[in-house]
mmCIF file of C-alpha atoms in Angstrom:
data_model
loop_
_atom_site.group_PDB
_atom_site.id
_atom_site.type_symbol
_atom_site.label_atom_id
_atom_site.label_comp_id
_atom_site.label_asym_id
_atom_site.label_seq_id
_atom_site.Cartn_x
_atom_site.Cartn_y
_atom_site.Cartn_z
ATOM 1 C CA UNK A 1 4.951 27.750 9.965
ATOM 2 C CA UNK A 2 3.301 28.823 13.211
ATOM 3 C CA UNK A 3 0.232 31.065 13.476
ATOM 4 C CA UNK A 4 -1.459 32.740 16.451
ATOM 5 C CA UNK A 5 -5.237 33.223 16.327
ATOM 6 C CA UNK A 6 -6.587 35.810 18.790
ATOM 7 C CA UNK A 7 -10.373 35.483 18.597
ATOM 8 C CA UNK A 8 -12.978 35.462 21.388
ATOM 9 C CA UNK A 9 -15.773 33.744 19.440
ATOM 10 C CA UNK A 10 -15.111 30.123 20.374
ATOM 11 C CA UNK A 11 -16.663 28.541 17.284
ATOM 12 C CA UNK A 12 -14.812 30.821 14.864
ATOM 13 C CA UNK A 13 -11.533 30.231 16.713
ATOM 14 C CA UNK A 14 -12.135 26.478 16.489
ATOM 15 C CA UNK A 15 -12.869 26.676 12.757
ATOM 16 C CA UNK A 16 -9.775 28.790 12.107
ATOM 17 C CA UNK A 17 -7.529 26.470 14.108
ATOM 18 C CA UNK A 18 -8.918 23.367 12.408
ATOM 19 C CA UNK A 19 -8.590 24.782 8.898
ATOM 20 C CA UNK A 20 -5.135 26.256 9.442
ATOM 21 C CA UNK A 21 -3.859 22.980 10.893
ATOM 22 C CA UNK A 22 -5.330 21.214 7.881
ATOM 23 C CA UNK A 23 -3.253 23.527 5.686
ATOM 24 C CA UNK A 24 -0.047 22.556 7.488
ATOM 25 C CA UNK A 25 0.308 25.288 10.112
ATOM 26 C CA UNK A 26 1.049 24.919 13.824
ATOM 27 C CA UNK A 27 -1.659 26.977 15.547
ATOM 28 C CA UNK A 28 -2.036 28.592 18.974
ATOM 29 C CA UNK A 29 -5.220 30.363 20.055
ATOM 30 C CA UNK A 30 -6.043 33.060 22.588
ATOM 31 C CA UNK A 31 -9.590 34.018 23.631
ATOM 32 C CA UNK A 32 -8.861 37.521 24.939
ATOM 33 C CA UNK A 33 -6.486 40.399 24.362
ATOM 34 C CA UNK A 34 -4.513 39.868 27.540
ATOM 35 C CA UNK A 35 -3.516 36.312 26.646
ATOM 36 C CA UNK A 36 -3.004 37.272 23.004
ATOM 37 C CA UNK A 37 -0.671 40.118 23.903
ATOM 38 C CA UNK A 38 1.371 37.839 26.172
ATOM 39 C CA UNK A 39 1.717 35.079 23.551
ATOM 40 C CA UNK A 40 2.636 37.542 20.814
ATOM 41 C CA UNK A 41 5.390 39.034 22.958
ATOM 42 C CA UNK A 42 6.833 35.749 24.247
ATOM 43 C CA UNK A 43 6.389 33.196 21.441
ATOM 44 C CA UNK A 44 7.756 33.295 17.856
ATOM 45 C CA UNK A 45 5.035 33.342 15.184
ATOM 46 C CA UNK A 46 5.122 33.604 11.419
ATOM 47 C CA UNK A 47 1.736 35.361 11.285
ATOM 48 C CA UNK A 48 -1.074 36.477 13.592
ATOM 49 C CA UNK A 49 -4.828 36.668 12.992
ATOM 50 C CA UNK A 50 -6.113 39.325 15.391
ATOM 51 C CA UNK A 51 -9.737 40.193 16.080
ATOM 52 C CA UNK A 52 -10.191 43.811 17.146
ATOM 53 C CA UNK A 53 -13.251 43.312 19.371
ATOM 54 C CA UNK A 54 -11.619 41.375 22.205
ATOM 55 C CA UNK A 55 -12.405 41.175 25.928
ATOM 56 C CA UNK A 56 -9.953 42.449 28.596
ATOM 57 C CA UNK A 57 -7.760 44.297 26.082
ATOM 58 C CA UNK A 58 -9.005 45.341 22.627
ATOM 59 C CA UNK A 59 -7.157 44.266 19.508
ATOM 60 C CA UNK A 60 -5.852 47.737 18.591
ATOM 61 C CA UNK A 61 -4.251 48.119 22.006
ATOM 62 C CA UNK A 62 -2.703 44.659 21.672
ATOM 63 C CA UNK A 63 -1.316 45.501 18.240
ATOM 64 C CA UNK A 64 0.128 48.841 19.376
ATOM 65 C CA UNK A 65 1.733 47.100 22.359
ATOM 66 C CA UNK A 66 3.394 44.530 20.077
ATOM 67 C CA UNK A 67 4.764 47.162 17.738
ATOM 68 C CA UNK A 68 6.110 49.293 20.609
ATOM 69 C CA UNK A 69 7.844 46.163 21.928
ATOM 70 C CA UNK A 70 9.442 45.582 18.513
ATOM 71 C CA UNK A 71 7.320 42.547 17.596
ATOM 72 C CA UNK A 72 7.416 42.640 13.791
ATOM 73 C CA UNK A 73 5.275 39.551 13.045
ATOM 74 C CA UNK A 74 2.841 40.031 10.120
ATOM 75 C CA UNK A 75 -0.671 40.724 11.475
ATOM 76 C CA UNK A 76 -4.008 40.241 9.725
ATOM 77 C CA UNK A 77 -6.784 42.039 11.614
ATOM 78 C CA UNK A 78 -10.427 40.984 11.589
ATOM 79 C CA UNK A 79 -12.933 43.850 11.586
ATOM 80 C CA UNK A 80 -16.667 44.419 11.389
ATOM 81 C CA UNK A 81 -17.810 44.689 7.753
ATOM 82 C CA UNK A 82 -18.788 48.373 7.806
ATOM 83 C CA UNK A 83 -16.234 49.615 10.334
ATOM 84 C CA UNK A 84 -13.949 51.428 7.887
ATOM 85 C CA UNK A 85 -12.492 53.451 10.758
ATOM 86 C CA UNK A 86 -11.315 50.229 12.432
ATOM 87 C CA UNK A 87 -9.533 49.240 9.252
ATOM 88 C CA UNK A 88 -7.749 52.590 9.045
ATOM 89 C CA UNK A 89 -6.819 52.549 12.724
ATOM 90 C CA UNK A 90 -5.581 48.970 12.415
ATOM 91 C CA UNK A 91 -3.317 49.739 9.471
ATOM 92 C CA UNK A 92 -2.017 52.865 11.220
ATOM 93 C CA UNK A 93 -1.339 50.800 14.360
ATOM 94 C CA UNK A 94 0.884 48.429 12.405
ATOM 95 C CA UNK A 95 -1.382 45.800 10.835
ATOM 96 C CA UNK A 96 -0.236 44.359 7.511
ATOM 97 C CA UNK A 97 -3.678 43.455 6.156
ATOM 98 C CA UNK A 98 -7.328 43.281 7.186
ATOM 99 C CA UNK A 99 -10.384 41.171 6.513
ATOM 100 C CA UNK A 100 -14.006 42.071 7.248
ATOM 101 C CA UNK A 101 -16.369 39.625 8.946
ATOM 102 C CA UNK A 102 -18.010 37.499 7.717
ATOM 103 C CA UNK A 103 -15.237 36.337 5.417
ATOM 104 C CA UNK A 104 -14.362 33.480 3.112
ATOM 105 C CA UNK A 105 -11.959 31.001 4.696
ATOM 106 C CA UNK A 106 -10.206 30.614 1.340
ATOM 107 C CA UNK A 107 -9.550 34.369 1.187
ATOM 108 C CA UNK A 108 -8.175 34.373 4.730
ATOM 109 C CA UNK A 109 -5.824 31.491 3.920
ATOM 110 C CA UNK A 110 -4.632 33.249 0.751
ATOM 111 C CA UNK A 111 -3.939 36.445 2.685
ATOM 112 C CA UNK A 112 -2.010 34.569 5.399
ATOM 113 C CA UNK A 113 0.093 32.797 2.767
ATOM 114 C CA UNK A 114 0.847 36.141 1.117
ATOM 115 C CA UNK A 115 1.790 37.803 4.414
ATOM 116 C CA UNK A 116 4.215 35.016 5.282
ATOM 117 C CA UNK A 117 5.730 34.943 1.776
ATOM 118 C CA UNK A 118 6.334 38.690 1.765
ATOM 119 C CA UNK A 119 7.787 38.628 5.281
ATOM 120 C CA UNK A 120 10.275 35.944 4.179
ATOM 121 C CA UNK A 121 11.115 37.763 0.936
ATOM 122 C CA UNK A 122 9.227 35.615 -1.600
ATOM 123 C CA UNK A 123 7.051 37.105 -4.318
ATOM 124 C CA UNK A 124 5.673 33.882 -5.820
ATOM 125 C CA UNK A 125 3.328 31.299 -4.320
ATOM 126 C CA UNK A 126 5.787 28.634 -5.493
ATOM 127 C CA UNK A 127 9.154 28.425 -3.747
ATOM 128 C CA UNK A 128 11.860 26.523 -5.573
ATOM 129 C CA UNK A 129 15.114 25.107 -4.278
ATOM 130 C CA UNK A 130 16.803 23.370 -7.170
ATOM 131 C CA UNK A 131 14.438 20.643 -8.438
ATOM 132 C CA UNK A 132 12.326 20.851 -5.265
ATOM 133 C CA UNK A 133 9.225 23.046 -5.583
ATOM 134 C CA UNK A 134 6.851 23.833 -2.730
ATOM 135 C CA UNK A 135 3.474 25.272 -3.736
ATOM 136 C CA UNK A 136 2.227 27.280 -0.763
ATOM 137 C CA UNK A 137 -1.305 27.442 -2.210
ATOM 138 C CA UNK A 138 -1.836 23.692 -2.281
ATOM 139 C CA UNK A 139 0.800 22.363 0.114
ATOM 140 C CA UNK A 140 2.090 20.244 -2.773
ATOM 141 C CA UNK A 141 5.779 19.354 -2.950
ATOM 142 C CA UNK A 142 7.389 18.087 -6.153
ATOM 143 C CA UNK A 143 10.878 17.002 -7.199
ATOM 144 C CA UNK A 144 11.530 17.376 -10.925
ATOM 145 C CA UNK A 145 7.758 17.662 -11.337
ATOM 146 C CA UNK A 146 6.987 14.445 -9.483
ATOM 147 C CA UNK A 147 4.858 14.727 -6.307
ATOM 148 C CA UNK A 148 6.378 13.760 -2.972
ATOM 149 C CA UNK A 149 4.121 12.643 -0.114
ATOM 150 C CA UNK A 150 5.058 14.219 3.224
ATOM 151 C CA UNK A 151 3.603 14.004 6.707
ATOM 152 C CA UNK A 152 2.289 17.190 8.331
ATOM 153 C CA UNK A 153 5.438 17.708 10.400
ATOM 154 C CA UNK A 154 7.771 16.904 7.503
ATOM 155 C CA UNK A 155 5.933 19.510 5.448
ATOM 156 C CA UNK A 156 6.218 22.101 8.216
ATOM 157 C CA UNK A 157 9.974 21.572 8.500
ATOM 158 C CA UNK A 158 10.524 21.745 4.741
ATOM 159 C CA UNK A 159 8.222 24.752 4.366
ATOM 160 C CA UNK A 160 10.020 26.731 7.056
ATOM 161 C CA UNK A 161 13.467 25.912 5.658
ATOM 162 C CA UNK A 162 12.430 26.784 2.099
ATOM 163 C CA UNK A 163 10.812 30.048 3.188
ATOM 164 C CA UNK A 164 14.216 30.829 4.758
ATOM 165 C CA UNK A 165 16.173 29.506 1.779
ATOM 166 C CA UNK A 166 19.889 30.276 1.971
ATOM 167 C CA UNK A 167 19.726 31.100 5.695
ATOM 168 C CA UNK A 168 20.926 28.930 8.555
ATOM 169 C CA UNK A 169 18.068 27.852 10.846
ATOM 170 C CA UNK A 170 18.864 26.332 14.248
ATOM 171 C CA UNK A 171 17.099 23.236 15.560
ATOM 172 C CA UNK A 172 15.654 25.384 18.348
ATOM 173 C CA UNK A 173 14.168 27.849 15.860
ATOM 174 C CA UNK A 174 12.722 25.041 13.767
ATOM 175 C CA UNK A 175 11.196 23.480 16.872
ATOM 176 C CA UNK A 176 9.567 26.784 17.822
ATOM 177 C CA UNK A 177 8.019 27.205 14.385
ATOM 178 C CA UNK A 178 6.705 23.691 13.661
ATOM 179 C CA UNK A 179 5.074 22.930 17.021
ATOM 180 C CA UNK A 180 2.167 24.687 18.715
ATOM 181 C CA UNK A 181 2.583 25.857 22.305
ATOM 182 C CA UNK A 182 0.676 22.952 23.862
ATOM 183 C CA UNK A 183 2.663 20.299 21.971
ATOM 184 C CA UNK A 184 5.355 18.282 23.743
ATOM 185 C CA UNK A 185 8.305 19.775 21.902
ATOM 186 C CA UNK A 186 11.537 17.883 21.408
ATOM 187 C CA UNK A 187 14.250 19.435 19.268
ATOM 188 C CA UNK A 188 15.811 16.000 18.752
ATOM 189 C CA UNK A 189 12.867 14.966 16.577
ATOM 190 C CA UNK A 190 13.803 17.711 14.103
ATOM 191 C CA UNK A 191 16.839 15.630 13.141
ATOM 192 C CA UNK A 192 14.507 12.694 12.472
ATOM 193 C CA UNK A 193 12.239 14.811 10.242
ATOM 194 C CA UNK A 194 15.234 16.187 8.326
ATOM 195 C CA UNK A 195 16.518 12.646 7.752
ATOM 196 C CA UNK A 196 13.139 11.543 6.405
ATOM 197 C CA UNK A 197 12.922 14.593 4.142
ATOM 198 C CA UNK A 198 16.339 13.894 2.669
ATOM 199 C CA UNK A 199 15.349 10.323 1.860
ATOM 200 C CA UNK A 200 11.999 11.285 0.361
ATOM 201 C CA UNK A 201 13.311 14.209 -1.700
ATOM 202 C CA UNK A 202 16.328 12.278 -2.928
ATOM 203 C CA UNK A 203 18.302 15.466 -3.624
ATOM 204 C CA UNK A 204 20.762 17.368 -1.461
ATOM 205 C CA UNK A 205 18.828 20.576 -0.746
ATOM 206 C CA UNK A 206 18.897 20.452 3.075
ATOM 207 C CA UNK A 207 22.432 21.046 4.305
ATOM 208 C CA UNK A 208 23.652 20.513 7.860
ATOM 209 C CA UNK A 209 25.699 23.453 9.103
ATOM 210 C CA UNK A 210 27.759 21.889 11.853
ATOM 211 C CA UNK A 211 27.089 23.376 15.270
ATOM 212 C CA UNK A 212 24.509 25.816 13.908
ATOM 213 C CA UNK A 213 21.572 24.005 12.280
ATOM 214 C CA UNK A 214 20.247 23.507 8.760
ATOM 215 C CA UNK A 215 20.056 25.454 5.525
ATOM 216 C CA UNK A 216 17.905 24.864 2.456
ATOM 217 C CA UNK A 217 19.988 25.612 -0.612
ATOM 218 C CA UNK A 218 20.497 24.747 -4.244
ATOM 219 C CA UNK A 219 22.004 21.237 -4.704
#
């Protein structure tokens, strides 16, 4: 899963990026509204954290621009604690949720998980595919109740496929959603990660759809 953080306070942006990466996300950051608007319109994200008080272009303008352009990515806006009008304007502009500063990092992570789950059509924090269960709250993966140790990139690949369970996902799409923008992307490595996942899981839940990509499905 890939997240964009648009935040002009350097230390907060650093903390968000570090924590999100620690939770298994690929993370891009933008320090102003101009860069944030460009990334949101040109790169595929699974969720966006958007501060409203941004230099160059304010967050509400950025959000309205995305929605006019048909960018439907789930957006969590960050507002000042007492600025209830910002919250209302943000929701009306197309935000999916909001969080007032200062906030708990755990609450932000929970809200991002929920936004992504709902966008992919999942109601529960646990996503099951046959005997394979992925707990989005803890990043824990089990097969028949037994934990499976995965690397960060293996987890990202499995998480994206399971969030899109039953749907064919191309190698290009997977590449775009498991790597951040500044990473040296190589779609060929996706095949390597899929091979490792199959060996570690030991069950046939990741199917190759010849010429199209991969699909997570019941064994």
